Every structure is written in structure tokens, then in C-alpha cells.
PDB file of C-alpha atoms and ligand atoms in Angstrom:
ATOM      1  CA  MET H   1      -9.761  -2.895  21.430  1.00 60.00           C
ATOM      2  CA  GLY H   2      -9.480  -2.178  17.723  1.00 83.00           C
ATOM      3  CA  ALA H   3      -7.010  -3.674  15.090  1.00 89.00           C
ATOM      4  CA  THR H   4      -3.655  -2.717  15.318  1.00 94.00           C
ATOM      5  CA  ARG H   5      -1.838  -5.270  12.263  1.00 97.00           C
ATOM      6  CA  ILE H   6      -3.677  -3.291   9.072  1.00 97.00           C
ATOM      7  CA  VAL H   7      -3.131  -3.934   5.232  1.00 98.00           C
ATOM      8  CA  LEU H   8      -3.994  -0.661   3.768  1.00 98.00           C
ATOM      9  CA  LEU H   9      -5.312  -1.294   0.122  1.00 97.00           C
ATOM     10  CA  GLY H  10      -6.395   1.558  -2.362  1.00 96.00           C
ATOM     11  CA  ALA H  11      -5.723   2.252  -6.207  1.00 94.00           C
ATOM     12  CA  PRO H  12      -2.806   4.642  -6.878  1.00 92.00           C
ATOM     13  CA  GLY H  13      -3.482   8.125  -5.640  1.00 90.00           C
ATOM     14  CA  ALA H  14      -6.810   6.946  -3.004  1.00 93.00           C
ATOM     15  CA  GLY H  15      -4.679   8.447  -0.172  1.00 92.00           C
ATOM     16  CA  LYS H  16      -2.941   5.675   0.924  1.00 95.00           C
ATOM     17  CA  GLY H  17       0.107   7.643   2.073  1.00 94.00           C
ATOM     18  CA  THR H  18      -1.596  10.410   3.872  1.00 94.00           C
ATOM     19  CA  GLN H  19      -4.274   8.637   5.582  1.00 96.00           C
ATOM     20  CA  ALA H  20      -1.357   5.751   6.532  1.00 97.00           C
ATOM     21  CA  ALA H  21       0.610   8.661   8.555  1.00 96.00           C
ATOM     22  CA  ARG H  22      -2.982   9.620  10.521  1.00 96.00           C
ATOM     23  CA  ILE H  23      -3.265   6.236  11.521  1.00 96.00           C
ATOM     24  CA  ILE H  24       0.235   5.033  12.592  1.00 96.00           C
ATOM     25  CA  GLU H  25       0.465   8.802  14.274  1.00 96.00           C
ATOM     26  CA  ALA H  26      -3.134   7.621  16.624  1.00 95.00           C
ATOM     27  CA  LEU H  27      -1.790   3.920  16.939  1.00 95.00           C
ATOM     28  CA  ASP H  28       1.633   4.356  17.528  1.00 96.00           C
ATOM     29  CA  ILE H  29       2.579   1.827  15.122  1.00 97.00           C
ATOM     30  CA  PRO H  30       5.051   1.743  11.859  1.00 97.00           C
ATOM     31  CA  HIS H  31       4.140   2.758   8.768  1.00 97.00           C
ATOM     32  CA  ILE H  32       5.518   0.296   6.557  1.00 98.00           C
ATOM     33  CA  SER H  33       5.481   1.553   2.393  1.00 97.00           C
ATOM     34  CA  THR H  34       7.018  -0.771   0.029  1.00 97.00           C
ATOM     35  CA  GLY H  35       7.036   2.337  -2.713  1.00 96.00           C
ATOM     36  CA  ASP H  36       8.781   4.222  -0.244  1.00 96.00           C
ATOM     37  CA  MET H  37      10.995   1.995   0.604  1.00 97.00           C
ATOM     38  CA  LEU H  38      11.995   0.877  -2.749  1.00 97.00           C
ATOM     39  CA  ARG H  39      12.127   4.923  -4.006  1.00 96.00           C
ATOM     40  CA  ALA H  40      15.235   4.764  -0.807  1.00 97.00           C
ATOM     41  CA  ALA H  41      16.805   1.971  -2.796  1.00 97.00           C
ATOM     42  CA  VAL H  42      16.752   3.708  -5.739  1.00 97.00           C
ATOM     43  CA  ALA H  43      17.823   7.078  -4.884  1.00 96.00           C
ATOM     44  CA  ALA H  44      20.508   5.107  -2.724  1.00 98.00           C
ATOM     45  CA  GLY H  45      21.779   3.190  -5.595  1.00 97.00           C
ATOM     46  CA  THR H  46      21.843  -0.008  -3.974  1.00 97.00           C
ATOM     47  CA  GLU H  47      21.409  -3.475  -6.019  1.00 96.00           C
ATOM     48  CA  ILE H  48      17.638  -3.325  -5.562  1.00 96.00           C
ATOM     49  CA  GLY H  49      17.157   0.186  -6.255  1.00 96.00           C
ATOM     50  CA  LEU H  50      19.059  -0.658  -9.827  1.00 96.00           C
ATOM     51  CA  LYS H  51      16.872  -3.528 -10.425  1.00 94.00           C
ATOM     52  CA  ALA H  52      13.403  -1.835  -9.642  1.00 96.00           C
ATOM     53  CA  LYS H  53      13.543   1.367 -11.371  1.00 96.00           C
ATOM     54  CA  ALA H  54      13.172   1.059 -14.572  1.00 95.00           C
ATOM     55  CA  VAL H  55       9.978  -1.074 -13.566  1.00 96.00           C
ATOM     56  CA  MET H  56       8.885   1.537 -11.583  1.00 95.00           C
ATOM     57  CA  ASP H  57       9.188   3.964 -13.712  1.00 93.00           C
ATOM     58  CA  ALA H  58       7.047   1.936 -16.420  1.00 93.00           C
ATOM     59  CA  GLY H  59       4.292   1.668 -13.574  1.00 93.00           C
ATOM     60  CA  GLN H  60       4.383  -1.584 -13.868  1.00 96.00           C
ATOM     61  CA  LEU H  61       5.392  -4.425 -10.505  1.00 97.00           C
ATOM     62  CA  VAL H  62       8.771  -4.825  -9.348  1.00 98.00           C
ATOM     63  CA  SER H  63       9.423  -8.857  -9.249  1.00 98.00           C
ATOM     64  CA  ASP H  64       7.263 -10.150  -5.821  1.00 97.00           C
ATOM     65  CA  GLU H  65      10.729 -11.988  -5.164  1.00 97.00           C
ATOM     66  CA  ILE H  66      12.127  -8.539  -4.515  1.00 97.00           C
ATOM     67  CA  VAL H  67       9.260  -7.131  -2.327  1.00 98.00           C
ATOM     68  CA  ILE H  68       8.846  -9.848  -0.325  1.00 98.00           C
ATOM     69  CA  GLY H  69      11.952  -9.901   0.811  1.00 97.00           C
ATOM     70  CA  ILE H  70      11.964  -5.954   1.977  1.00 97.00           C
ATOM     71  CA  ALA H  71       8.695  -6.822   3.787  1.00 97.00           C
ATOM     72  CA  ARG H  72      10.140  -9.518   4.993  1.00 96.00           C
ATOM     73  CA  GLU H  73      13.050  -7.608   6.571  1.00 96.00           C
ATOM     74  CA  ARG H  74      11.105  -4.576   7.893  1.00 96.00           C
ATOM     75  CA  LEU H  75       8.232  -7.137   9.491  1.00 96.00           C
ATOM     76  CA  SER H  76      10.918  -8.877  11.463  1.00 94.00           C
ATOM     77  CA  GLU H  77      12.239  -5.599  12.933  1.00 95.00           C
ATOM     78  CA  PRO H  78      10.924  -4.660  16.923  1.00 94.00           C
ATOM     79  CA  ASP H  79       9.018  -2.156  16.279  1.00 95.00           C
ATOM     80  CA  ALA H  80       6.419  -4.229  13.874  1.00 95.00           C
ATOM     81  CA  SER H  81       5.572  -6.540  16.921  1.00 92.00           C
ATOM     82  CA  LYS H  82       3.669  -4.036  17.988  1.00 92.00           C
ATOM     83  CA  GLY H  83       1.203  -3.502  15.092  1.00 96.00           C
ATOM     84  CA  PHE H  84       2.009  -2.071  11.563  1.00 97.00           C
ATOM     85  CA  VAL H  85       0.311  -0.564   8.734  1.00 98.00           C
ATOM     86  CA  LEU H  86       1.464  -2.519   5.082  1.00 98.00           C
ATOM     87  CA  ASP H  87       1.142   0.100   2.719  1.00 97.00           C
ATOM     88  CA  GLY H  88       1.736  -1.087  -1.272  1.00 97.00           C
ATOM     89  CA  PHE H  89       2.164  -4.162   0.384  1.00 98.00           C
ATOM     90  CA  PRO H  90       0.912  -7.021  -0.675  1.00 98.00           C
ATOM     91  CA  ARG H  91       0.203  -6.033  -4.094  1.00 98.00           C
ATOM     92  CA  THR H  92      -0.469  -9.688  -5.689  1.00 98.00           C
ATOM     93  CA  LEU H  93      -2.536 -12.734  -4.221  1.00 98.00           C
ATOM     94  CA  ASP H  94       1.164 -14.349  -4.761  1.00 98.00           C
ATOM     95  CA  GLN H  95       2.835 -11.723  -2.299  1.00 98.00           C
ATOM     96  CA  ALA H  96      -0.652 -11.843   0.654  1.00 98.00           C
ATOM     97  CA  ALA H  97       0.147 -15.684   0.631  1.00 98.00           C
ATOM     98  CA  ALA H  98       3.660 -15.136   1.498  1.00 98.00           C
ATOM     99  CA  LEU H  99       2.549 -12.097   3.772  1.00 98.00           C
ATOM    100  CA  ASP H 100       0.739 -15.112   5.817  1.00 97.00           C
ATOM    101  CA  GLY H 101       3.087 -16.982   5.858  1.00 97.00           C
ATOM    102  CA  ILE H 102       5.821 -14.255   7.471  1.00 96.00           C
ATOM    103  CA  LEU H 103       2.889 -13.897   9.756  1.00 96.00           C
ATOM    104  CA  GLU H 104       2.366 -16.967  10.760  1.00 92.00           C
ATOM    105  CA  GLU H 105       6.097 -17.473  11.529  1.00 86.00           C
ATOM    106  CA  ILE H 106       5.595 -14.196  14.618  1.00 81.00           C
ATOM    107  CA  GLY H 107       2.454 -15.532  15.333  1.00 84.00           C
ATOM    108  CA  SER H 108       0.769 -12.071  14.591  1.00 91.00           C
ATOM    109  CA  PRO H 109      -1.812 -12.603  11.656  1.00 95.00           C
ATOM    110  CA  VAL H 110      -3.422  -9.315   9.797  1.00 97.00           C
ATOM    111  CA  GLU H 111      -6.021  -8.353  11.311  1.00 96.00           C
ATOM    112  CA  CYS H 112      -7.954  -5.756   9.151  1.00 96.00           C
ATOM    113  CA  CYS H 113      -7.542  -4.957   5.479  1.00 97.00           C
ATOM    114  CA  LEU H 114      -8.646  -1.797   5.180  1.00 97.00           C
ATOM    115  CA  ALA H 115     -10.016  -0.774   1.542  1.00 97.00           C
ATOM    116  CA  ILE H 116     -10.015   3.234   0.712  1.00 97.00           C
ATOM    117  CA  THR H 117     -12.580   3.782  -2.566  1.00 95.00           C
ATOM    118  CA  VAL H 118     -11.700   6.240  -5.229  1.00 93.00           C
ATOM    119  CA  GLU H 119     -13.194   6.985  -8.479  1.00 91.00           C
ATOM    120  CA  THR H 120     -10.493   6.656 -11.365  1.00 88.00           C
ATOM    121  CA  GLU H 121     -11.047  10.017 -12.924  1.00 88.00           C
ATOM    122  CA  GLU H 122     -10.181  11.281  -9.496  1.00 89.00           C
ATOM    123  CA  VAL H 123      -7.093  10.139  -8.667  1.00 89.00           C
ATOM    124  CA  VAL H 124      -5.822  10.303 -12.244  1.00 89.00           C
ATOM    125  CA  GLN H 125      -6.465  13.973 -11.547  1.00 90.00           C
ATOM    126  CA  ARG H 126      -4.908  14.031  -8.178  1.00 89.00           C
ATOM    127  CA  LEU H 127      -1.420  12.359  -9.287  1.00 90.00           C
ATOM    128  CA  LEU H 128      -1.525  14.651 -11.851  1.00 90.00           C
ATOM    129  CA  LYS H 129      -1.592  17.545  -9.618  1.00 90.00           C
ATOM    130  CA  ARG H 130       1.084  15.255  -7.596  1.00 88.00           C
ATOM    131  CA  ALA H 131       3.352  14.992 -10.698  1.00 86.00           C
ATOM    132  CA  GLU H 132       3.273  19.394 -10.851  1.00 88.00           C
ATOM    133  CA  LEU H 133       4.118  19.270  -6.757  1.00 90.00           C
ATOM    134  CA  GLU H 134       6.476  16.721  -6.439  1.00 87.00           C
ATOM    135  CA  GLY H 135       8.157  15.173  -9.687  1.00 81.00           C
ATOM    136  CA  ARG H 136       7.862  11.920  -8.949  1.00 83.00           C
ATOM    137  CA  ALA H 137       8.704   9.932 -12.031  1.00 83.00           C
ATOM    138  CA  ASP H 138       5.853   7.951 -12.435  1.00 86.00           C
ATOM    139  CA  ASP H 139       3.595  10.533 -11.926  1.00 85.00           C
ATOM    140  CA  ASN H 140       2.815  11.339 -15.612  1.00 87.00           C
ATOM    141  CA  GLU H 141      -0.677  10.585 -17.589  1.00 89.00           C
ATOM    142  CA  GLU H 142       0.508   7.536 -19.382  1.00 90.00           C
ATOM    143  CA  THR H 143       2.404   5.862 -16.354  1.00 91.00           C
ATOM    144  CA  ILE H 144      -0.639   6.926 -13.874  1.00 91.00           C
ATOM    145  CA  ARG H 145      -3.324   4.792 -16.348  1.00 91.00           C
ATOM    146  CA  GLU H 146      -0.798   1.963 -16.485  1.00 93.00           C
ATOM    147  CA  ARG H 147      -0.490   1.725 -12.539  1.00 93.00           C
ATOM    148  CA  MET H 148      -4.406   1.770 -12.550  1.00 93.00           C
ATOM    149  CA  ARG H 149      -4.318  -1.112 -15.036  1.00 95.00           C
ATOM    150  CA  VAL H 150      -2.240  -3.097 -12.934  1.00 96.00           C
ATOM    151  CA  TYR H 151      -3.948  -2.478  -9.775  1.00 96.00           C
ATOM    152  CA  ASP H 152      -7.267  -3.654 -11.256  1.00 95.00           C
ATOM    153  CA  ALA H 153      -5.130  -6.540 -12.683  1.00 97.00           C
ATOM    154  CA  GLN H 154      -3.009  -7.678  -9.851  1.00 97.00           C
ATOM    155  CA  THR H 155      -4.282  -6.022  -7.113  1.00 97.00           C
ATOM    156  CA  ALA H 156      -8.222  -5.766  -7.061  1.00 96.00           C
ATOM    157  CA  PRO H 157      -8.277  -9.870  -5.909  1.00 97.00           C
ATOM    158  CA  LEU H 158      -6.630  -9.027  -2.792  1.00 98.00           C
ATOM    159  CA  LEU H 159     -10.784  -7.483  -1.838  1.00 97.00           C
ATOM    160  CA  GLU H 160     -11.650 -11.300  -2.411  1.00 98.00           C
ATOM    161  CA  TYR H 161      -8.538 -12.202  -0.911  1.00 98.00           C
ATOM    162  CA  TYR H 162      -9.120 -10.644   2.415  1.00 98.00           C
ATOM    163  CA  GLY H 163     -12.928 -10.610   2.167  1.00 97.00           C
ATOM    164  CA  GLU H 164     -13.444 -14.083   2.584  1.00 97.00           C
ATOM    165  CA  LYS H 165     -11.726 -13.957   5.726  1.00 96.00           C
ATOM    166  CA  GLY H 166     -13.890 -11.729   6.662  1.00 96.00           C
ATOM    167  CA  MET H 167     -11.426  -8.651   7.532  1.00 96.00           C
ATOM    168  CA  VAL H 168     -12.183  -6.124   5.037  1.00 97.00           C
ATOM    169  CA  LYS H 169     -13.595  -2.429   5.802  1.00 96.00           C
ATOM    170  CA  GLU H 170     -14.419  -0.234   2.888  1.00 96.00           C
ATOM    171  CA  VAL H 171     -14.364   3.244   3.328  1.00 96.00           C
ATOM    172  CA  LEU H 172     -15.006   5.856   0.492  1.00 94.00           C
ATOM    173  CA  GLY H 173     -11.702   8.062  -0.008  1.00 93.00           C
ATOM    174  CA  MET H 174     -13.586  11.142  -1.534  1.00 90.00           C
ATOM    175  CA  GLY H 175     -13.690  13.423   0.829  1.00 87.00           C
ATOM    176  CA  SER H 176     -11.608  15.756   2.615  1.00 91.00           C
ATOM    177  CA  ILE H 177      -8.154  14.555   4.255  1.00 94.00           C
ATOM    178  CA  ASP H 178      -9.882  14.547   7.835  1.00 95.00           C
ATOM    179  CA  SER H 179     -13.485  12.964   7.079  1.00 95.00           C
ATOM    180  CA  VAL H 180     -11.974  10.189   5.726  1.00 95.00           C
ATOM    181  CA  SER H 181      -9.657   9.539   8.288  1.00 95.00           C
ATOM    182  CA  VAL H 182     -12.096   9.702  10.553  1.00 95.00           C
ATOM    183  CA  SER H 183     -14.251   7.154   9.167  1.00 95.00           C
ATOM    184  CA  LEU H 184     -11.182   5.139   8.938  1.00 95.00           C
ATOM    185  CA  MET H 185     -10.482   5.291  12.709  1.00 94.00           C
ATOM    186  CA  SER H 186     -13.843   4.277  13.100  1.00 93.00           C
ATOM    187  CA  ALA H 187     -13.223   1.114  10.835  1.00 93.00           C
ATOM    188  CA  LEU H 188     -10.535   0.207  12.440  1.00 93.00           C
ATOM    189  CA  GLU H 189     -12.025   0.595  16.242  1.00 89.00           C
ATOM    190  CA  ALA H 190     -14.326  -1.755  14.908  1.00 87.00           C
ATOM    191  CA  ALA H 191     -12.299  -4.242  13.721  1.00 84.00           C
TER     192      ALA H 191
HETATM  193  P1  ADP F   1       1.100   4.276  -5.766  1.00 58.03           P
HETATM  194  O1  ADP F   1       0.669   5.345  -4.448  1.00 58.03           O
HETATM  195  O2  ADP F   1       1.152   4.419  -7.364  1.00 58.03           O
HETATM  196  O3  ADP F   1       0.396   3.230  -5.125  1.00 58.03           O
HETATM  197  P2  ADP F   1       3.872   3.326  -4.386  1.00 58.03           P
HETATM  198  O4  ADP F   1       4.402   4.402  -3.885  1.00 58.03           O
HETATM  199  O5  ADP F   1       2.711   1.836  -3.212  1.00 58.03           O
HETATM  200  O6  ADP F   1       2.965   4.557  -5.250  1.00 58.03           O
HETATM  201  O7  ADP F   1       4.712   2.302  -5.706  1.00 58.03           O
HETATM  202  C1  ADP F   1       4.980   3.048  -6.394  1.00 58.03           C
HETATM  203  C2  ADP F   1       5.609   1.623  -7.219  1.00 58.03           C
HETATM  204  O8  ADP F   1       6.241   0.713  -6.559  1.00 58.03           O
HETATM  205  C3  ADP F   1       5.073   0.982  -8.034  1.00 58.03           C
HETATM  206  O9  ADP F   1       4.425   0.900  -9.121  1.00 58.03           O
HETATM  207  C4  ADP F   1       5.817  -0.536  -8.283  1.00 58.03           C
HETATM  208  O10 ADP F   1       6.298  -0.101  -9.160  1.00 58.03           O
HETATM  209  C5  ADP F   1       6.498  -0.780  -6.866  1.00 58.03           C
HETATM  210  N1  ADP F   1       6.128  -1.387  -6.002  1.00 58.03           N
HETATM  211  C6  ADP F   1       5.771  -0.965  -4.815  1.00 58.03           C
HETATM  212  N2  ADP F   1       5.021  -1.960  -3.738  1.00 58.03           N
HETATM  213  C7  ADP F   1       5.221  -2.647  -4.423  1.00 58.03           C
HETATM  214  C8  ADP F   1       4.737  -4.494  -3.944  1.00 58.03           C
HETATM  215  N3  ADP F   1       4.270  -4.614  -3.018  1.00 58.03           N
HETATM  216  N4  ADP F   1       4.948  -4.893  -5.478  1.00 58.03           N
HETATM  217  C9  ADP F   1       5.834  -4.235  -6.279  1.00 58.03           C
HETATM  218  N5  ADP F   1       6.038  -3.255  -6.746  1.00 58.03           N
HETATM  219  C10 ADP F   1       5.935  -2.710  -5.763  1.00 58.03           C
END
């Protein structure tokens, strides 16, 4: 049948958002991106948005408490019962443990961790290009490098966390968008 409860892992610029859009369309499940939800909170000027803005602009992580709360709320919505692509969450080992707890309550554990791997210099270039096109506040070179450091230190250990559970499927994210999504879909079918 293939997995439908999916954690998408990859450095900033690896293409998680782009590929998540393809996967949710193919599998008809929701895309849950904590980055998108936080940017929406910033734009709406909510209390969470006010707390998160400076941290995000500096390329650092919003507190586990805030993002776990956001994820818990979103995962409890009815459409998440058919599966989900989590993009940008979990990003720390504590978030991963919290996610396991949330899903245990619902009785629907993570089935697959899809890891998109890319070379650092390639993703820095991609993000600098996105900065020109979209003007995201955290897409400047200094902040991009900080986000990479944060990824290596705090998020990359999740590969081991899910690896120990036998859930990781690694896919090279260096080709065209189409060829990467073909690889991702076949990894999911085999999961
Ligand atoms: P990227 O493509 O750079 O990985 P995202 O859109 O996923 O970007 O996230 C942008 C920013 O939002 C992060 O740099 C971080 O400040 C914040 N953020 C998103 N998800 C999380 C999370 N799970 N934990 C902490 N901070 C998060």
C-alpha cells in the first residue's frame, strides 16, 4: 500500500516544500509545514507570530513548546487521520519524541522518514536565488549559513533516531524536480 504518515527531512533548500506539494497531490493527504504556519502567524500578527519573528529572522529555532503546540493542534484536525506529510517538523530530538507521543494518542505512528539529501553549496545557491524571487526575510547568506548550522546540529540527528526504527528512506535531491519526485514516490511505495 505504501506509507501515508510521512516525515520529510532535509536541509533548508533541499526542496521539501516543492516535493511535499507533489506527494500530497498524489496521495491526497494534507501538507503540514510548521514553517508555513509560523510565517502565517507572523503575517497575522498573532501572539505566536510576535514571539517567533525575531528567532526565525535570525535563522534559529522557534521554541519546542510553540512548535509542538502548533503541530499537535494541526494533527488533531480530521483531515490528518488519512495521513500527512510533515515538513519542517520535527526539527529536534525533543520534537520527535513529542510527535511520537501525540501520534500514540491517536494510534497512528509515523510510517516513513523521507530524507532528501543535497550538497551544502548547492542549497545555499538555491536559497540565494529564492531570496531574489520571493524575498523571504530569512533568505540572506548569513542567515542561510546559520540555518545550515542549526540543521546539522539539531535536526540531522533525527536521521539516526528514525534510522534506528528502520524508517529512513534517503533520496538524492540533486536532479530535476520531476526526477526527485519519481524517486520519492517509489521510496514511499516501498516503505
Ligand atoms: P527551511 O526551508 O529553511 O527549512 P522552514 O520554512 O521549514 O524553512 O522554516 C523556517 C523557520 O521557521 C526556521 O528557520 C525556524 O526558525 C522556524 N521553524 C519552522 N519549523 C520549526 C520547528 N519544527 N522547530 C523550530 N523552529 C521551526
